[in-house]
Every structure is written in C-alpha cells, then in structure tokens.
Short mmCIF file of C-alpha atoms in Angstrom, two decimals:
data_model
loop_
_atom_site.label_atom_id
_atom_site.label_comp_id
_atom_site.label_asym_id
_atom_site.label_seq_id
_atom_site.Cartn_x
_atom_site.Cartn_y
_atom_site.Cartn_z
CA MET A 754 104.95 102.48 160.59
CA THR A 755 106.81 105.45 161.99
CA GLY A 756 107.89 108.43 159.90
CA GLY A 757 111.48 107.56 160.28
CA THR A 758 111.18 103.82 159.41
CA ALA A 759 109.03 105.01 156.36
CA ALA A 760 111.77 107.54 155.17
CA ARG A 761 114.33 104.76 155.44
CA LEU A 762 112.30 102.39 153.37
CA VAL A 763 111.79 105.01 150.73
CA ALA A 764 115.59 105.90 150.66
CA LEU A 765 116.43 102.09 150.37
CA GLY A 766 113.86 101.73 147.63
CA ASN A 767 115.28 104.75 145.60
CA ALA A 768 118.80 103.42 145.86
CA ALA A 769 117.80 99.93 144.76
CA ALA A 770 115.94 101.42 141.85
CA ALA A 771 118.80 103.46 140.87
CA LEU A 772 121.01 100.29 140.67
CA VAL A 773 118.32 98.48 138.73
CA VAL A 774 118.09 101.23 136.23
CA CYS A 775 121.79 101.33 135.63
CA GLY A 776 122.02 97.49 135.22
CA ALA A 777 118.89 97.41 133.05
CA LEU A 778 119.99 100.18 130.65
CA GLY A 779 123.48 98.91 130.51
CA VAL A 780 122.51 95.42 129.49
CA THR A 781 119.78 96.55 127.10
CA LEU A 782 122.23 98.82 125.39
CA TRP A 783 124.93 96.05 125.20
CA ARG A 784 122.62 93.36 123.86
CA GLY A 785 120.18 95.55 121.75
CA LEU A 786 116.42 95.24 121.64
CA THR A 787 114.75 91.82 121.33
CA ARG A 788 111.47 92.12 119.26
CA PRO A 789 111.64 95.97 118.82
CA GLY A 790 108.03 95.96 117.62
CA ALA A 791 106.74 94.53 120.91
CA ALA A 792 109.02 96.89 122.92
CA LEU A 793 107.79 99.95 120.97
CA ALA A 794 104.03 98.91 121.52
CA PHE A 795 104.22 98.46 125.31
CA GLY A 796 106.49 101.51 125.52
CA LEU A 797 103.70 103.57 123.80
CA LEU A 798 101.20 102.17 126.06
CA VAL A 799 103.10 103.08 129.18
CA ALA A 800 103.76 106.62 127.85
CA ALA A 801 100.03 106.81 126.99
CA GLY A 802 99.11 105.80 130.53
CA GLU A 803 101.36 108.49 132.13
CA LEU A 804 99.80 111.09 129.89
CA ALA A 805 96.36 110.01 131.13
CA ARG A 806 97.33 110.09 134.85
CA VAL A 807 94.30 111.01 137.18
CA ARG A 808 94.85 113.93 139.54
CA LEU A 809 93.49 112.86 142.96
CA PRO A 810 93.18 115.97 145.18
CA GLU A 811 93.51 114.97 148.85
CA GLU A 812 92.52 116.56 152.17
CA ARG A 813 95.18 118.99 153.38
CA ALA A 814 95.49 120.50 149.96
CA ALA A 815 97.86 117.77 148.83
CA VAL A 816 97.69 116.28 145.41
CA ARG A 817 98.19 112.61 144.48
CA THR A 818 98.17 111.14 140.89
CA THR A 819 97.59 107.58 139.83
CA GLY A 820 98.46 106.08 136.50
CA LEU A 821 96.71 102.69 136.44
CA LEU A 822 97.13 102.31 132.54
CA SER A 823 100.85 102.88 132.60
CA GLY A 824 101.50 100.59 135.64
CA ALA A 825 99.41 97.82 133.95
CA GLY A 826 101.11 98.24 130.68
CA ALA A 827 104.56 98.18 132.28
CA LEU A 828 103.76 95.17 134.33
CA GLY A 829 102.08 93.39 131.44
CA TYR A 830 105.25 93.66 129.44
CA ALA A 831 107.25 92.16 132.45
CA LEU A 832 104.62 89.17 132.62
CA CYS A 833 104.65 88.75 128.90
CA GLY A 834 106.56 85.62 127.66
CA GLN A 835 105.02 85.13 124.26
CA VAL A 836 103.83 87.22 121.30
CA ALA A 837 101.21 85.50 119.05
CA GLY A 838 102.39 82.18 120.17
CA ALA A 839 106.25 82.79 119.76
CA SER A 840 108.61 83.53 122.42
CA ALA A 841 108.84 87.21 123.29
CA GLY A 842 112.55 86.79 124.15
CA HIS A 843 113.13 89.86 126.28
CA GLY A 844 114.42 89.55 129.80
CA PRO A 845 113.94 91.58 133.03
CA ALA A 846 116.65 94.14 131.88
CA GLN A 847 114.74 95.00 128.63
CA ALA A 848 111.39 95.04 130.53
CA VAL A 849 112.82 97.69 133.01
CA ALA A 850 114.30 99.79 130.21
CA VAL A 851 111.12 99.82 128.24
CA ALA A 852 109.14 100.66 131.21
CA LEU A 853 111.58 103.46 132.21
CA VAL A 854 111.82 105.06 128.76
CA GLY A 855 108.02 104.92 128.21
CA SER A 856 107.31 106.55 131.59
CA LEU A 857 109.78 109.30 130.90
CA VAL A 858 108.35 109.99 127.56
CA GLY A 859 104.77 110.27 128.84
CA LEU A 860 105.84 112.32 131.97
CA THR A 861 107.72 115.01 129.96
CA PRO A 862 104.67 117.04 129.21
CA LEU A 863 103.45 116.67 132.82
CA VAL A 864 106.83 117.84 134.07
CA ALA A 865 106.50 121.01 132.00
CA LEU A 866 103.07 121.64 133.52
CA GLY A 867 104.35 120.92 137.01
CA GLN A 868 102.01 118.06 137.41
CA ALA A 869 104.53 115.06 137.38
CA PRO A 870 104.39 112.64 140.30
CA PRO A 871 107.23 112.39 142.84
CA PRO A 872 110.45 110.56 142.00
CA GLN A 873 109.42 107.76 144.18
CA ALA A 874 106.60 106.74 141.81
CA LEU A 875 109.20 106.15 138.89
CA ALA A 876 111.49 104.25 141.40
CA ARG A 877 108.37 101.90 142.47
CA LEU A 878 107.58 101.31 138.70
CA VAL A 879 111.12 100.11 138.08
CA LEU A 880 111.39 97.97 141.07
CA GLY A 881 107.92 96.39 140.41
CA VAL A 882 108.66 95.65 136.84
CA GLY A 883 112.04 94.28 137.57
CA ALA A 884 110.73 91.98 140.28
CA ALA A 885 107.80 90.73 138.12
CA ALA A 886 109.94 90.12 135.25
CA TRP A 887 112.63 88.20 137.29
CA CYS A 888 109.84 86.09 138.91
CA CYS A 889 108.18 85.24 135.62
CA GLN A 890 111.41 84.03 133.82
CA PRO A 891 111.08 80.43 135.22
CA LEU A 892 107.52 80.20 133.98
CA TYR A 893 108.76 80.31 130.38
CA ASP A 894 111.18 77.79 128.85
CA ARG A 895 112.58 78.90 125.67
CA GLY A 896 113.74 75.37 125.02
CA ARG A 897 110.33 74.05 124.61
CA SER A 898 108.06 74.23 121.44
CA ASP A 899 105.31 76.03 123.15
CA GLY A 900 107.60 78.19 125.25
CA VAL A 901 105.80 77.52 128.49
CA ALA A 902 107.36 75.66 131.39
CA VAL A 903 104.09 75.13 133.43
CA PRO A 904 100.87 73.58 132.41
CA ASP A 905 98.57 76.01 130.41
CA GLY A 906 95.88 76.02 133.05
CA LEU A 907 98.26 77.17 135.79
CA LEU A 908 100.07 80.04 133.75
CA PRO A 909 97.27 82.63 134.28
CA LEU A 910 97.18 81.89 137.97
CA CYS A 911 100.82 82.05 138.43
CA LEU A 912 101.01 85.48 136.52
CA LEU A 913 98.23 86.75 138.56
CA ALA A 914 99.86 85.81 141.79
CA VAL A 915 103.12 87.49 140.81
CA ALA A 916 101.12 90.56 139.73
CA LEU A 917 99.15 90.67 143.06
CA LEU A 918 102.46 90.31 144.97
CA VAL A 919 104.21 93.06 143.07
CA GLY A 920 101.11 95.36 143.47
CA CYS A 921 101.08 94.79 147.13
CA LEU A 922 104.77 95.63 147.45
CA ASP A 923 104.27 98.73 145.48
CA ALA A 924 101.45 99.78 147.72
CA VAL A 925 103.69 99.31 150.69
CA LEU A 926 106.35 101.57 149.20
CA ALA A 927 103.75 104.11 148.18
CA ALA A 928 102.35 104.16 151.65
CA ALA A 929 105.84 104.59 153.09
CA ALA A 930 106.44 107.40 150.82
CA VAL A 931 103.11 109.24 151.99
CA ARG A 932 104.08 108.48 155.64
CA ALA A 933 107.64 109.82 155.22
CA ASP A 934 106.39 113.03 153.47
CA GLY A 935 103.65 113.68 156.01
CA SER A 936 105.51 112.77 159.18
CA GLY A 937 106.97 116.22 159.63
CA ALA A 938 103.64 117.88 158.93
CA ALA A 939 101.79 115.52 161.10
CA SER A 940 104.24 116.11 163.99
CA ALA A 941 103.87 119.83 163.82
CA GLY A 942 100.08 119.74 163.02
CA HIS A 943 97.29 120.27 165.57
CA HIS A 944 96.48 117.27 167.63
CA GLY A 945 98.84 115.08 165.71
CA ARG A 946 97.36 114.84 162.24
CA THR A 947 98.62 111.95 160.23
CA ALA A 948 98.18 110.62 156.65
CA ARG A 949 94.90 109.00 155.99
CA HIS A 950 95.41 105.20 155.65
CA PRO A 951 97.77 105.49 152.66
CA LEU A 952 98.22 101.77 152.45
CA ARG A 953 94.57 100.97 152.10
CA ASP A 954 94.17 103.66 149.45
CA HIS A 955 96.86 102.10 147.34
CA LEU A 956 95.81 98.60 147.82
CA ALA A 957 92.44 99.50 146.52
CA THR A 958 93.55 99.75 142.91
CA VAL A 959 95.90 96.64 143.13
CA PRO A 960 93.49 93.95 141.91
CA ALA A 961 92.46 95.97 138.94
CA LEU A 962 96.00 96.76 137.99
CA ALA A 963 97.01 93.18 138.35
CA ALA A 964 94.23 91.71 136.42
CA THR A 965 94.77 94.21 133.63
CA ALA A 966 98.57 93.36 133.42
CA VAL A 967 97.70 89.74 133.25
CA LEU A 968 95.19 90.29 130.59
CA PHE A 969 97.83 92.29 128.44
CA ALA A 970 100.29 89.50 128.78
CA LEU A 971 97.76 86.75 127.85
CA ALA A 972 96.13 88.66 125.02
CA VAL A 973 99.35 89.45 123.40
CA ALA A 974 100.58 85.75 123.78
CA ALA A 975 97.46 84.62 121.94
CA ALA A 976 96.46 87.28 119.55
CA GLY A 977 99.64 89.40 119.20
CA LEU A 978 100.08 93.13 119.62
CA PRO A 979 96.75 94.30 118.01
CA ALA A 980 95.05 93.00 121.18
CA LEU A 981 96.61 95.58 123.38
CA PRO A 982 94.19 98.48 122.39
CA LEU A 983 91.22 96.28 123.19
CA CYS A 984 92.63 95.34 126.67
CA CYS A 985 92.95 98.91 127.81
CA ALA A 986 89.08 99.21 128.20
CA PRO A 987 88.90 97.89 131.84
CA VAL A 988 91.51 100.42 133.18
CA LEU A 989 90.31 103.14 131.10
CA VAL A 990 86.78 102.79 132.73
CA ILE A 991 88.38 102.75 136.23
CA GLN A 992 90.42 105.92 135.37
CA PHE A 993 87.25 107.57 134.19
CA ALA A 994 85.53 106.85 137.42
CA LEU A 995 88.47 108.09 139.44
CA ARG A 996 88.56 111.30 137.46
CA ARG A 997 84.85 111.80 138.05
CA ARG A 998 85.47 111.16 141.79
CA ALA A 999 88.41 113.55 141.92
CA SER A 1000 86.25 116.23 140.12
CA ALA A 1001 83.49 115.91 142.61
CA ARG A 1002 85.81 115.97 145.56
CA ALA A 1003 87.58 119.11 144.11
CA THR A 1004 84.31 121.02 144.03
CA HIS A 1005 83.24 119.39 147.34
CA ARG A 1006 85.97 120.85 149.46
CA PRO A 1007 85.73 124.57 148.34
CA THR A 1008 82.00 124.32 149.10
CA LEU A 1009 82.78 123.01 152.61
CA ALA A 1010 85.46 125.59 153.17
CA SER A 1011 83.20 128.49 152.26
CA LEU A 1012 80.46 127.04 154.39
CA ALA A 1013 82.80 126.72 157.46
CA ARG A 1014 84.08 130.31 157.24
CA ALA A 1015 80.70 131.90 156.67
CA PRO A 1016 79.59 131.97 160.56
CA GLU A 1017 83.01 133.29 161.41
CA VAL A 1018 83.07 135.98 158.80
CA ALA A 1019 79.42 136.92 159.84
CA GLY A 1020 80.56 137.39 163.37
CA CYS A 1021 78.28 134.55 164.60
CA THR A 1022 81.13 132.31 165.90
CA PRO A 1023 84.74 133.06 167.22
CA ARG A 1024 87.70 133.05 164.79
CA GLY A 1025 89.20 129.51 164.50
CA HIS A 1026 86.32 127.80 166.24
CA ALA A 1027 85.35 125.51 163.40
CA ARG A 1028 88.93 124.47 162.62
CA ARG A 1029 89.69 123.71 166.27
CA VAL A 1030 86.61 121.66 166.55
CA ALA A 1031 87.33 119.88 163.34
CA ASP A 1032 90.93 118.99 164.36
CA LEU A 1033 90.16 118.04 167.85
CA SER A 1034 86.99 115.85 166.65
CA ARG A 1035 89.34 114.04 164.13
CA ALA A 1036 91.70 113.15 166.82
CA VAL A 1037 89.01 111.95 169.23
CA GLY A 1038 87.44 110.00 166.43
CA ARG A 1039 90.70 108.38 165.72
CA GLU A 1040 91.10 107.66 169.41
CA LEU A 1041 87.81 105.89 169.33
CA GLY A 1042 88.86 103.69 166.29
CA LEU A 1043 86.99 105.66 163.55
CA THR A 1044 88.46 105.25 160.06
CA GLY A 1045 87.95 106.05 156.53
CA GLY A 1046 84.62 107.58 155.54
CA GLU A 1047 83.44 107.93 159.26
CA LEU A 1048 86.51 110.01 160.09
CA THR A 1049 86.17 112.13 156.96
CA ALA A 1050 82.47 112.70 157.73
CA LEU A 1051 83.19 113.62 161.17
CA GLU A 1052 85.76 116.27 160.08
CA TYR A 1053 83.44 117.81 157.56
CA ALA A 1054 80.56 117.87 160.00
CA ALA A 1055 82.63 119.53 162.59
CA LEU A 1056 83.87 122.15 160.08
CA THR A 1057 80.31 123.17 159.17
CA HIS A 1058 78.44 122.35 162.40
CA ASP A 1059 77.64 126.03 163.07
CA VAL A 1060 76.19 126.86 159.70
CA GLY A 1061 72.78 126.87 161.29
CA GLN A 1062 73.57 129.97 163.33
CA LEU A 1063 73.41 132.09 160.16
CA SER A 1064 69.51 131.71 160.05
CA PRO A 1065 68.22 132.71 163.51
CA ALA A 1066 67.26 136.31 163.83
CA ASP A 1067 68.98 136.56 167.36
CA PRO A 1068 72.57 135.55 167.31
CA VAL A 1069 73.83 133.18 169.82
CA PRO A 1070 76.04 134.92 172.40
CA GLY A 1071 79.55 134.22 171.54
CA GLY A 1072 78.54 131.60 169.20
CA ALA A 1073 78.49 129.09 172.07
CA THR A 1074 75.53 126.79 171.26
CA ALA A 1075 76.48 124.52 174.18
CA VAL A 1076 74.71 127.23 176.57
CA LEU A 1077 71.48 127.24 174.64
CA ASP A 1078 68.37 125.33 175.76
CA PRO A 1079 67.83 122.06 174.13
CA GLY A 1080 65.17 123.45 171.84
CA SER A 1081 67.33 126.15 170.39
CA GLN A 1082 70.15 123.78 169.96
CA ARG A 1083 68.02 121.58 168.06
CA ARG A 1084 66.68 124.41 165.82
CA VAL A 1085 70.32 125.48 165.06
CA ALA A 1086 71.30 121.93 164.19
CA LEU A 1087 68.30 121.28 161.88
CA LEU A 1088 68.81 124.68 160.09
CA GLY A 1089 72.52 123.58 159.62
CA GLY A 1090 71.62 120.21 158.17
CA ALA A 1091 69.12 121.79 155.85
CA VAL A 1092 71.74 124.33 154.56
CA LEU A 1093 74.22 121.44 153.95
CA ARG A 1094 71.73 119.35 152.09
CA GLN A 1095 70.76 122.27 149.84
CA ALA A 1096 74.51 122.79 149.20
CA GLY A 1097 74.87 119.16 148.02
CA VAL A 1098 77.07 118.11 150.93
CA ARG A 1099 77.31 114.30 151.56
CA ARG A 1100 74.21 112.96 153.33
CA ARG A 1101 76.26 111.50 156.21
CA VAL A 1102 77.83 115.01 156.93
CA ALA A 1103 74.41 116.62 157.06
CA SER A 1104 72.96 113.93 159.20
CA ALA A 1105 75.73 114.42 161.75
CA VAL A 1106 75.15 118.21 161.91
CA GLU A 1107 71.54 117.67 162.32
CA ALA A 1108 71.90 115.09 165.07
CA GLN A 1109 74.51 117.06 167.18
CA ALA A 1110 71.64 118.28 169.40
CA ASP A 1111 69.92 114.87 170.01
CA PRO A 1112 70.29 112.87 173.12
CA TYR A 1113 73.56 110.99 172.62
CA ARG A 1114 71.83 107.51 172.89
CA GLU A 1115 70.07 108.54 169.65
CA GLN A 1116 73.06 109.94 167.88
CA PRO A 1117 75.40 108.22 165.42
CA VAL A 1118 78.99 108.20 166.88
CA THR A 1119 80.11 111.05 164.63
CA ALA A 1120 77.49 113.33 166.14
CA ARG A 1121 78.50 112.29 169.62
CA VAL A 1122 82.00 113.24 169.11
CA LEU A 1123 80.94 116.46 167.46
CA ARG A 1124 78.63 117.46 170.31
CA THR A 1125 81.24 116.87 173.13
CA VAL A 1126 84.23 118.49 171.21
CA ASN A 1127 82.03 121.38 170.32
CA ALA A 1128 80.85 121.91 173.87
CA TYR A 1129 84.54 121.56 175.13
CA ASP A 1130 85.81 124.25 172.65
CA ASP A 1131 82.78 126.43 173.75
CA LEU A 1132 84.01 126.11 177.33
CA VAL A 1133 87.70 126.65 176.90
CA GLY A 1134 88.11 128.45 173.60
CA ASP A 1135 91.43 128.44 171.73
CA SER A 1136 93.19 125.39 173.20
CA GLY A 1137 96.57 126.92 172.52
CA THR A 1138 95.82 129.84 175.12
CA ALA A 1139 93.45 127.94 177.53
CA GLY A 1140 95.10 126.95 180.75
CA ALA A 1141 95.23 123.50 182.49
CA VAL A 1142 92.70 124.73 185.04
CA ALA A 1143 90.27 125.73 182.33
CA ARG A 1144 90.67 122.56 180.54
CA ALA A 1145 90.24 120.64 183.60
CA ARG A 1146 87.05 122.41 184.49
CA ALA A 1147 85.53 121.92 180.97
CA LEU A 1148 86.29 118.20 181.15
CA HIS A 1149 84.70 118.05 184.72
CA ARG A 1150 81.62 119.68 183.40
CA LEU A 1151 81.38 117.34 180.40
CA ARG A 1152 81.86 114.34 182.86
CA ALA A 1153 78.89 115.43 184.96
CA ALA A 1154 76.59 116.04 182.07
CA THR A 1155 76.06 112.31 181.51
CA ARG A 1156 72.67 112.86 179.86
CA ASP A 1157 74.20 114.97 177.00
CA HIS A 1158 77.63 113.47 176.59
CA GLU A 1159 78.67 109.84 176.23
CA PRO A 1160 81.44 109.03 178.93
CA ARG A 1161 83.39 107.12 176.47
CA VAL A 1162 83.63 110.01 174.14
CA VAL A 1163 84.47 112.32 177.03
CA GLU A 1164 87.34 110.12 178.20
CA ALA A 1165 88.69 109.76 174.60
CA LEU A 1166 88.67 113.63 174.56
CA SER A 1167 90.49 113.77 177.90
CA ARG A 1168 93.32 111.59 176.49
CA VAL A 1169 93.61 113.58 173.44
CA VAL A 1170 93.71 116.76 175.31
CA SER A 1171 96.13 115.45 177.81
CA ARG A 1172 98.62 114.20 175.16
CA ALA A 1173 98.36 117.66 173.29
CA ALA A 1174 99.09 119.47 176.61
CA GLU A 1175 102.28 117.43 177.21
CA VAL A 1176 103.77 118.32 173.64
#
C-alpha cells in the first residue's frame, strides 16, 4: 500500500466515521437509552480501558498506544443481544454512542497529559462498533421468546466471525494510518525507510480482542452485568504483558544508543559511521527479504558493531576494521559481542556482532549483511559525499573478495546504492 493510497483510505474512514457519529448521536438522543444500566456498565468499561492504554514506544522515537480493554468492551456491547436472558434492545446507533462517549470520557485525562491516541483511533472504534452491531442485528430476533434467531450452538461462532472480521478491518485502517503518517518521513529518510509491518503488528492482537468481546457478550447474556469484571482478566493479562514488553524496549533503546555513540565519542570511528551502516544494512536486509525480528536485530547489530574498538590498546586507523587482518577483526568482533552481552542486549544482536568477522559461509544472514555493508562504508565513507567512482570502486572490491562477502549480499547492496544515487 502506497502512502497516497493509505492517506486516501484514512481520509475516507474519518469521513465515514463522522457521518456515523452524527447519525448515532442523533438517533440515540431522539429515542433515548434502552437499558440504561447496561449502557452505563459498558460505557464505564470502555472508559476504564482507555485509561489503561499501554504506550508502545517504537523505533524512530514514535509512540503507539493500544487499548485492548476499551476495544473489547465496545465491541462486546455491539455484539451483545441479551442481558441475563432478556433482550438487550439496543441497536447499532446506541452501541456507537455508548462506545464514543465512554471512549471520550476515558481519554480526557490522557488528552490533558498529552498521551491521547490520534483521532484515527477513535474513528476506527466508531466504524468497527457500528459495523459489528449492524452485522449482529440479524442474529437476534426480538419476536422470539429466547431472543435468538440462530441455533444456540452457532451463535458464538457467528459472533466470533463478526468480531474477527471487524478486527481485521480495523487493523487494515490502523496500518493505513501508520503508512500515511510515515510515508513523508520514509521518502525523505535515508535509503528509503518505511514503517515496520504495521498491518502484521495490529493483526497480532485481533484474536485476543475478538475472543474477549465475544466473551463479554455471551457472559452478559447468561449471567448479566456482574459477569463483566470477571471477563476482563484475559485482556488485563495481555495488557500487562504488553506493558512489560514496552518497558523493556524503552530501556533497551537508550542502552543501544549509548553503546552506538561511544566509539564515535572516543574517536575510534568516524562520526555518523554507525548510523550510516545501520540504515544501509536495514535497506539491504529488506532487499534480501528479511522481516520482523531479523531486520530489527540487523539494525541493532549494525548500530553497535564497533563497540569492540573501545577495548584494544592500539586504536584502529580511521576505525576501518575492514583493513585489519582476520585475527584482529575477529578479536574486535568478540570484544564487541562480550560488551553487548554484559549490557543485556538481545542475544541475536550480540551473536551477529560476534560473527561479523567469520567466513560468510559460517555466518547468519544478519552478520553477512553487516560485514559487507560495514566494509562498504569503510571504503567510501559518508554516502552523501562519496562520488560515483568511489562507490563503483568499493563495490568492485567487494565483488572480488568472494571469500569474505557473499555475492548475493553484495548485489543486494549494489541495487540499494544504485537506487539511492538516483534519488
């Protein structure tokens, strides 16, 4: 999905959400609330979920938040057709209105603290709740004594199917918003940075959200509103895990940033070398088809690959480890890996740094990319000032060194460098 297409999709979603909000509020105000107690209970659940939003710091200093409890509560109210065996009676309009008001109440303190999610999140909530409630209305027949128009055994499956479908559509809109927000920065960024798999990141939480929403609806239908607090446990456990993960990542990045700057501050490597190698390594890794954790580990390893230069008594001339003999390269790599392990950096990152001086046939793909890109930057320096002749000579030397650099990686590097030079 291109940035322009994503931006148009986000704009269309926002416009549709605005129309849904106007219609839902108008209908609800005109008809009044059906079962105010149920509306209040679910509204408070949505508000509490917004207050409990988890901040997920991303790479590139961005911040994303996720409110699984609020989303599950709002979706559960949309799926709910009964309360303690009696018809719930609310329609799509009231479901949207309750979700909107509850979300706004819960977000008020976050707005004051400057931690509120972007408006697109509220638009997605409105669209999802409205779509789910509209799809579920045919499942409930208020003219029947039991209030259900489908066999009892099929109702949970139907509700789950609707919840999963709505969750997937919400993930698509969320990914489009990330792509639209990041397209400008990606086009201006070095070697074409882009957002990191936003659709996959959002789809990861869809099953838990859908299952919890269905649990809310079925539990309230069978046991009434007192069942709501008990059903919050699964989502609260997930949010706790996300909070722990976010906290670990928040402390992980400053550690990596400090380690990456240390060789430059000490004068062991040229200014900007680590950042250039990291950006170019990421682009080459993407060219080779790396995704997710491998791509992240590659970037982190590239940022910190020269940490081992802080230990040797004799500094490396110009910080260019590519010109050292194999034994010295190996010693610097092992020292760097040891420092990273002591600092608590991920094992995959430390392993890539340690293996960067090994023969490429014995290296993981991250170390292969790191070794080749590092050698390229040592040969040409700042890619913004190096001329075409210097780049061509560096690539020629890398192609000739078939014992040290995998040809497939070198050709991927050549394609990335050629595209960057054309911009």
